[in-house]
Amino acid sequence: MRLVQQANIAQLTTARAARNVVIFTDVEQMRPQAATVEQQWAAFSQHLTGIGRLTMSDALRSGVSEVERLGSEVKAQQMEIVRLGLANQSDAASTALTTLGPKGAELQSRLDTLADLKDQEMKAVAEQVLATSTRVRSTTLVTIVVCVVLTIGLVIFISRAMTAPLRKAVDLLAFVAQADFSKTLDVDSRDELGDVARALNGALLQIKDALGNVRQAAEGMARGDFSVQVRQ
């Protein structure tokens, strides 16, 4: 947008300088105005080149090309006015300046249109950036929520996997406390919990066998048979 404004300022400056060439009667006064025309047209071309590099839409590219074409025509007419003025052909310069009026007005209109197109393009880019930012923010939020849910689920799964065998062991010991040695733990893991479960099953089996031997010896002695020995 700034480049379009600068191009517009350069074009207006050339028009004013060309008009001054016609108004002034002293050649020495005309020369600085003639130099201004050349300098401002060079700046005008640079600004248009910058606009073309920053342009994305086809409509804006077409607008830049049209402004370049009209600018070349207006520049040629203004340089002719300068030449006539420096040659003291004031009447011819005045006529050329009058003829230049409609072309200059058309160039001004094209520059205004170019400014509007550039403004629309900038708004479209801003809206696109905003939409992309909103989409990325939404995607990031969904990803975070999914990760949190998966993490919670994994923690619950691991917790249950670790506490379930311990809960079974506690239940088994409750049966043992009631002198019920018929229960054992189902062992299907190869980790430390599995080793503990197998050791507990072995200990309960030995206690069960020992109690069975003691019961047999007690029953034998009750019958008067003292030959029964308790196996260790």
C-alpha positions as a Python dict, from the first residue, in 0.01 Angstrom:
ca = {
    (1, 'M'): (0, 0, 0),
    (2, 'R'): (287, 240, 81),
    (3, 'L'): (448, 180, -259),
    (4, 'V'): (122, 270, -437),
    (5, 'Q'): (103, 593, -238),
    (6, 'Q'): (463, 678, -322),
    (7, 'A'): (402, 609, -691),
    (8, 'N'): (99, 836, -677),
    (9, 'I'): (303, 1113, -513),
    (10, 'A'): (576, 1079, -777),
    (11, 'Q'): (319, 1104, -1058),
    (12, 'L'): (160, 1415, -905),
    (13, 'T'): (505, 1572, -861),
    (14, 'T'): (591, 1518, -1229),
    (15, 'A'): (259, 1672, -1334),
    (16, 'R'): (324, 1980, -1119),
    (17, 'A'): (681, 2014, -1247),
    (18, 'A'): (567, 1985, -1611),
    (19, 'R'): (305, 2253, -1549),
    (20, 'N'): (569, 2479, -1395),
    (21, 'V'): (782, 2442, -1708),
    (22, 'V'): (492, 2591, -1907),
    (23, 'I'): (427, 2864, -1649),
    (24, 'F'): (787, 2978, -1605),
    (25, 'T'): (936, 3205, -1870),
    (26, 'D'): (1297, 3186, -1757),
    (27, 'V'): (1487, 2886, -1887),
    (28, 'E'): (1699, 2874, -1571),
    (29, 'Q'): (1380, 2830, -1372),
    (30, 'M'): (1264, 2558, -1609),
    (31, 'R'): (1575, 2343, -1577),
    (32, 'P'): (1519, 2234, -1212),
    (33, 'Q'): (1159, 2150, -1300),
    (34, 'A'): (1276, 1944, -1597),
    (35, 'A'): (1519, 1756, -1371),
    (36, 'T'): (1237, 1695, -1124),
    (37, 'V'): (1025, 1538, -1399),
    (38, 'E'): (1303, 1294, -1488),
    (39, 'Q'): (1383, 1209, -1123),
    (40, 'Q'): (1021, 1152, -1023),
    (41, 'W'): (952, 930, -1324),
    (42, 'A'): (1253, 718, -1225),
    (43, 'A'): (1109, 694, -871),
    (44, 'F'): (766, 612, -1019),
    (45, 'S'): (916, 320, -1213),
    (46, 'Q'): (1096, 189, -904),
    (47, 'H'): (776, 198, -699),
    (48, 'L'): (582, 12, -968),
    (49, 'T'): (857, -252, -985),
    (50, 'G'): (828, -299, -608),
    (51, 'I'): (450, -331, -632),
    (52, 'G'): (488, -593, -905),
    (53, 'R'): (722, -802, -689),
    (54, 'L'): (482, -794, -394),
    (55, 'T'): (170, -864, -602),
    (56, 'M'): (-6, -1201, -577),
    (57, 'S'): (-343, -1161, -751),
    (58, 'D'): (-390, -1159, -1129),
    (59, 'A'): (-613, -851, -1108),
    (60, 'L'): (-339, -655, -934),
    (61, 'R'): (-75, -770, -1182),
    (62, 'S'): (-300, -657, -1466),
    (63, 'G'): (-352, -324, -1289),
    (64, 'V'): (25, -271, -1252),
    (65, 'S'): (78, -345, -1623),
    (66, 'E'): (-193, -94, -1720),
    (67, 'V'): (-42, 174, -1495),
    (68, 'E'): (302, 109, -1647),
    (69, 'R'): (160, 152, -1998),
    (70, 'L'): (-23, 474, -1914),
    (71, 'G'): (277, 601, -1720),
    (72, 'S'): (501, 554, -2024),
    (73, 'E'): (260, 754, -2238),
    (74, 'V'): (224, 1035, -1982),
    (75, 'K'): (601, 1044, -1930),
    (76, 'A'): (663, 1077, -2304),
    (77, 'Q'): (415, 1367, -2329),
    (78, 'Q'): (560, 1540, -2022),
    (79, 'M'): (913, 1509, -2156),
    (80, 'E'): (788, 1664, -2481),
    (81, 'I'): (637, 1952, -2282),
    (82, 'V'): (973, 2001, -2109),
    (83, 'R'): (1154, 1998, -2442),
    (84, 'L'): (916, 2257, -2587),
    (85, 'G'): (942, 2474, -2278),
    (86, 'L'): (1322, 2471, -2279),
    (87, 'A'): (1309, 2559, -2650),
    (88, 'N'): (1095, 2866, -2565),
    (89, 'Q'): (799, 2722, -2754),
    (90, 'S'): (554, 2813, -2480),
    (91, 'D'): (242, 2801, -2697),
    (92, 'A'): (318, 2449, -2816),
    (93, 'A'): (403, 2347, -2460),
    (94, 'S'): (72, 2488, -2333),
    (95, 'T'): (-120, 2300, -2603),
    (96, 'A'): (63, 1976, -2517),
    (97, 'L'): (-11, 2030, -2148),
    (98, 'T'): (-382, 2072, -2224),
    (99, 'T'): (-377, 1756, -2435),
    (100, 'L'): (-203, 1571, -2151),
    (101, 'G'): (-487, 1647, -1906),
    (102, 'P'): (-722, 1354, -1984),
    (103, 'K'): (-431, 1107, -1998),
    (104, 'G'): (-302, 1228, -1664),
    (105, 'A'): (-651, 1199, -1511),
    (106, 'E'): (-678, 843, -1642),
    (107, 'L'): (-340, 755, -1490),
    (108, 'Q'): (-455, 901, -1159),
    (109, 'S'): (-773, 692, -1175),
    (110, 'R'): (-572, 378, -1248),
    (111, 'L'): (-348, 446, -950),
    (112, 'D'): (-654, 486, -726),
    (113, 'T'): (-789, 156, -856),
    (114, 'L'): (-449, -4, -795),
    (115, 'A'): (-455, 121, -436),
    (116, 'D'): (-801, -32, -384),
    (117, 'L'): (-689, -365, -530),
    (118, 'K'): (-378, -368, -312),
    (119, 'D'): (-592, -293, -6),
    (120, 'Q'): (-826, -581, -93),
    (121, 'E'): (-532, -816, -143),
    (122, 'M'): (-385, -723, 194),
    (123, 'K'): (-720, -782, 365),
    (124, 'A'): (-753, -1121, 192),
    (125, 'V'): (-402, -1219, 306),
    (126, 'A'): (-480, -1108, 661),
    (127, 'E'): (-800, -1312, 663),
    (128, 'Q'): (-616, -1615, 530),
    (129, 'V'): (-344, -1583, 795),
    (130, 'L'): (-611, -1548, 1065),
    (131, 'A'): (-796, -1856, 937),
    (132, 'T'): (-473, -2057, 927),
    (133, 'S'): (-382, -1944, 1278),
    (134, 'T'): (-727, -2042, 1407),
    (135, 'R'): (-704, -2382, 1237),
    (136, 'V'): (-356, -2447, 1378),
    (137, 'R'): (-468, -2340, 1726),
    (138, 'S'): (-770, -2573, 1709),
    (139, 'T'): (-556, -2863, 1586),
    (140, 'T'): (-303, -2802, 1862),
    (141, 'L'): (-576, -2794, 2126),
    (142, 'V'): (-727, -3121, 1999),
    (143, 'T'): (-383, -3282, 1995),
    (144, 'I'): (-317, -3173, 2354),
    (145, 'V'): (-654, -3308, 2471),
    (146, 'V'): (-594, -3642, 2296),
    (147, 'C'): (-246, -3671, 2449),
    (148, 'V'): (-380, -3596, 2796),
    (149, 'V'): (-659, -3855, 2759),
    (150, 'L'): (-415, -4119, 2632),
    (151, 'T'): (-173, -4043, 2915),
    (152, 'I'): (-447, -4076, 3177),
    (153, 'G'): (-563, -4403, 3021),
    (154, 'L'): (-207, -4538, 3017),
    (155, 'V'): (-153, -4445, 3381),
    (156, 'I'): (-480, -4614, 3482),
    (157, 'F'): (-389, -4926, 3283),
    (158, 'I'): (-43, -4952, 3439),
    (159, 'S'): (-183, -4887, 3786),
    (160, 'R'): (-442, -5161, 3748),
    (161, 'A'): (-187, -5399, 3602),
    (162, 'M'): (30, -5349, 3910),
    (163, 'T'): (-238, -5348, 4180),
    (164, 'A'): (-453, -5635, 4053),
    (165, 'P'): (-200, -5911, 4150),
    (166, 'L'): (-149, -5747, 4491),
    (167, 'R'): (-524, -5740, 4546),
    (168, 'K'): (-543, -6112, 4463),
    (169, 'A'): (-261, -6181, 4708),
    (170, 'V'): (-445, -5993, 4984),
    (171, 'D'): (-762, -6193, 4911),
    (172, 'L'): (-562, -6519, 4928),
    (173, 'L'): (-413, -6427, 5265),
    (174, 'A'): (-764, -6359, 5393),
    (175, 'F'): (-853, -6724, 5314),
    (176, 'V'): (-531, -6839, 5485),
    (177, 'A'): (-628, -6640, 5795),
    (178, 'Q'): (-944, -6853, 5802),
    (179, 'A'): (-734, -7174, 5778),
    (180, 'D'): (-840, -7227, 5416),
    (181, 'F'): (-534, -7342, 5224),
    (182, 'S'): (-721, -7460, 4917),
    (183, 'K'): (-671, -7138, 4726),
    (184, 'T'): (-371, -7042, 4515),
    (185, 'L'): (-272, -6751, 4294),
    (186, 'D'): (-294, -6777, 3915),
    (187, 'V'): (52, -6683, 3791),
    (188, 'D'): (101, -6584, 3425),
    (189, 'S'): (363, -6311, 3446),
    (190, 'R'): (745, -6324, 3449),
    (191, 'D'): (808, -6006, 3645),
    (192, 'E'): (876, -5948, 4017),
    (193, 'L'): (506, -5975, 4102),
    (194, 'G'): (496, -6314, 3934),
    (195, 'D'): (797, -6430, 4139),
    (196, 'V'): (625, -6319, 4460),
    (197, 'A'): (305, -6503, 4361),
    (198, 'R'): (492, -6825, 4287),
    (199, 'A'): (684, -6803, 4614),
    (200, 'L'): (357, -6749, 4805),
    (201, 'N'): (197, -7050, 4632),
    (202, 'G'): (497, -7264, 4727),
    (203, 'A'): (486, -7149, 5088),
    (204, 'L'): (113, -7222, 5115),
    (205, 'L'): (165, -7567, 4962),
    (206, 'Q'): (432, -7649, 5221),
    (207, 'I'): (211, -7522, 5505),
    (208, 'K'): (-79, -7731, 5374),
    (209, 'D'): (139, -8045, 5358),
    (210, 'A'): (278, -7980, 5707),
    (211, 'L'): (-67, -7935, 5855),
    (212, 'G'): (-179, -8256, 5682),
    (213, 'N'): (108, -8448, 5840),
    (214, 'V'): (33, -8300, 6183),
    (215, 'R'): (-331, -8398, 6147),
    (216, 'Q'): (-239, -8757, 6054),
    (217, 'A'): (-1, -8785, 6351),
    (218, 'A'): (-261, -8646, 6590),
    (219, 'E'): (-522, -8889, 6466),
    (220, 'G'): (-275, -9182, 6506),
    (221, 'M'): (-188, -9087, 6857),
    (222, 'A'): (-557, -9058, 6938),
    (223, 'R'): (-588, -9426, 6834),
    (224, 'G'): (-283, -9516, 7045),
    (225, 'D'): (-54, -9543, 6747),
    (226, 'F'): (265, -9355, 6828),
    (227, 'S'): (454, -9488, 6529),
    (228, 'V'): (337, -9207, 6298),
    (229, 'Q'): (609, -8946, 6245),
    (230, 'V'): (564, -8593, 6122),
    (231, 'R'): (755, -8538, 5796),
    (232, 'Q'): (962, -8222, 5782),
}
